[in-house]
mmCIF file of C-alpha atoms in Angstrom:
data_model
loop_
_atom_site.group_PDB
_atom_site.id
_atom_site.type_symbol
_atom_site.label_atom_id
_atom_site.label_comp_id
_atom_site.label_asym_id
_atom_site.label_seq_id
_atom_site.Cartn_x
_atom_site.Cartn_y
_atom_site.Cartn_z
ATOM 1 C CA MET P 151 13.509 24.534 -51.166
ATOM 2 C CA LEU P 152 14.825 25.900 -54.445
ATOM 3 C CA PRO P 153 18.589 25.301 -55.148
ATOM 4 C CA GLN P 154 20.937 27.904 -53.897
ATOM 5 C CA THR P 155 23.467 27.153 -56.517
ATOM 6 C CA SER P 156 23.592 25.996 -60.130
ATOM 7 C CA PRO P 157 24.090 23.309 -61.403
ATOM 8 C CA VAL P 158 22.625 21.234 -58.579
ATOM 9 C CA THR P 159 25.079 18.469 -57.561
ATOM 10 C CA ALA P 160 24.678 15.750 -54.915
ATOM 11 C CA HIS P 161 26.463 18.227 -52.394
ATOM 12 C CA THR P 162 24.062 21.100 -52.950
ATOM 13 C CA PHE P 163 20.696 19.242 -53.435
ATOM 14 C CA ASN P 164 18.053 19.621 -50.770
ATOM 15 C CA TYR P 165 17.145 16.191 -49.508
ATOM 16 C CA ALA P 166 14.254 17.360 -47.261
ATOM 17 C CA PRO P 167 11.464 16.555 -49.920
ATOM 18 C CA VAL P 168 13.084 13.141 -50.430
ATOM 19 C CA ALA P 169 12.933 12.292 -46.671
ATOM 20 C CA VAL P 170 9.249 13.438 -46.455
ATOM 21 C CA GLY P 171 8.428 11.407 -49.543
ATOM 22 C CA VAL P 172 10.056 8.366 -47.814
ATOM 23 C CA VAL P 173 7.949 8.776 -44.803
ATOM 24 C CA ILE P 174 4.877 9.372 -46.637
ATOM 25 C CA ALA P 175 5.495 6.058 -48.918
ATOM 26 C CA PHE P 176 6.214 4.044 -45.785
ATOM 27 C CA CYS P 177 3.060 5.045 -44.070
ATOM 28 C CA GLY P 178 1.046 4.584 -47.153
ATOM 29 C CA ILE P 179 2.316 1.110 -47.687
ATOM 30 C CA TRP P 180 2.003 0.228 -44.071
ATOM 31 C CA TRP P 181 -1.608 1.208 -44.019
ATOM 32 C CA LEU P 182 -2.339 -0.655 -47.310
ATOM 33 C CA ALA P 183 -0.618 -3.830 -46.073
ATOM 34 C CA SER P 184 -1.836 -4.048 -42.331
ATOM 35 C CA ALA P 185 -3.684 -1.063 -40.767
ATOM 36 C CA ARG P 186 -6.599 -0.823 -42.815
ATOM 37 C CA LYS P 187 -7.607 -4.467 -41.534
ATOM 38 C CA TRP P 188 -7.723 -3.469 -37.841
ATOM 39 C CA PHE P 189 -8.039 0.280 -37.834
ATOM 40 C CA LEU P 190 -11.787 0.878 -38.402
ATOM 41 C CA ASN P 191 -14.169 3.702 -38.214
ATOM 42 C CA PRO P 192 -15.940 3.880 -34.887
ATOM 43 C CA ALA P 193 -19.264 3.995 -36.632
ATOM 44 C CA HIS P 194 -18.506 0.537 -38.541
ATOM 45 C CA PRO P 195 -21.222 -2.040 -37.975
ATOM 46 C CA ARG P 196 -18.684 -4.400 -36.596
ATOM 47 C CA ASN P 197 -17.763 -1.837 -33.798
ATOM 48 C CA SER P 198 -21.249 -0.971 -32.971
ATOM 49 C CA THR P 199 -22.211 -4.201 -31.440
ATOM 50 C CA LEU P 200 -19.733 -4.106 -28.622
ATOM 51 C CA ASP P 201 -20.604 -2.812 -25.249
ATOM 52 C CA ARG P 202 -18.239 -0.555 -23.233
ATOM 53 C CA LYS P 203 -18.081 -3.233 -20.490
ATOM 54 C CA GLU P 204 -16.790 -5.717 -22.850
ATOM 55 C CA VAL P 205 -14.065 -3.516 -24.256
ATOM 56 C CA GLY P 206 -12.566 -2.373 -21.104
ATOM 57 C CA GLY P 207 -15.065 -2.305 -18.284
ATOM 58 C CA ARG P 208 -15.212 1.410 -18.259
ATOM 59 C CA ALA P 209 -18.936 1.842 -18.991
ATOM 60 C CA GLY P 210 -19.967 5.476 -19.168
ATOM 61 C CA VAL P 211 -16.299 6.768 -19.649
ATOM 62 C CA ARG P 212 -15.436 8.325 -22.983
#
């Protein structure tokens, strides 16, 4: 990850950390904006009242 030449230019810069940062930022923003509202912990009280038959009709199947 260290630059192979000095000085670092746009041609010699390693863009892999930038690409990983963009993916992590996108995932974080998406989670904050949308997913945290519908992706809940299975032990959450709102999920504990559902019966397996109501969810998919597969009672006893994990």
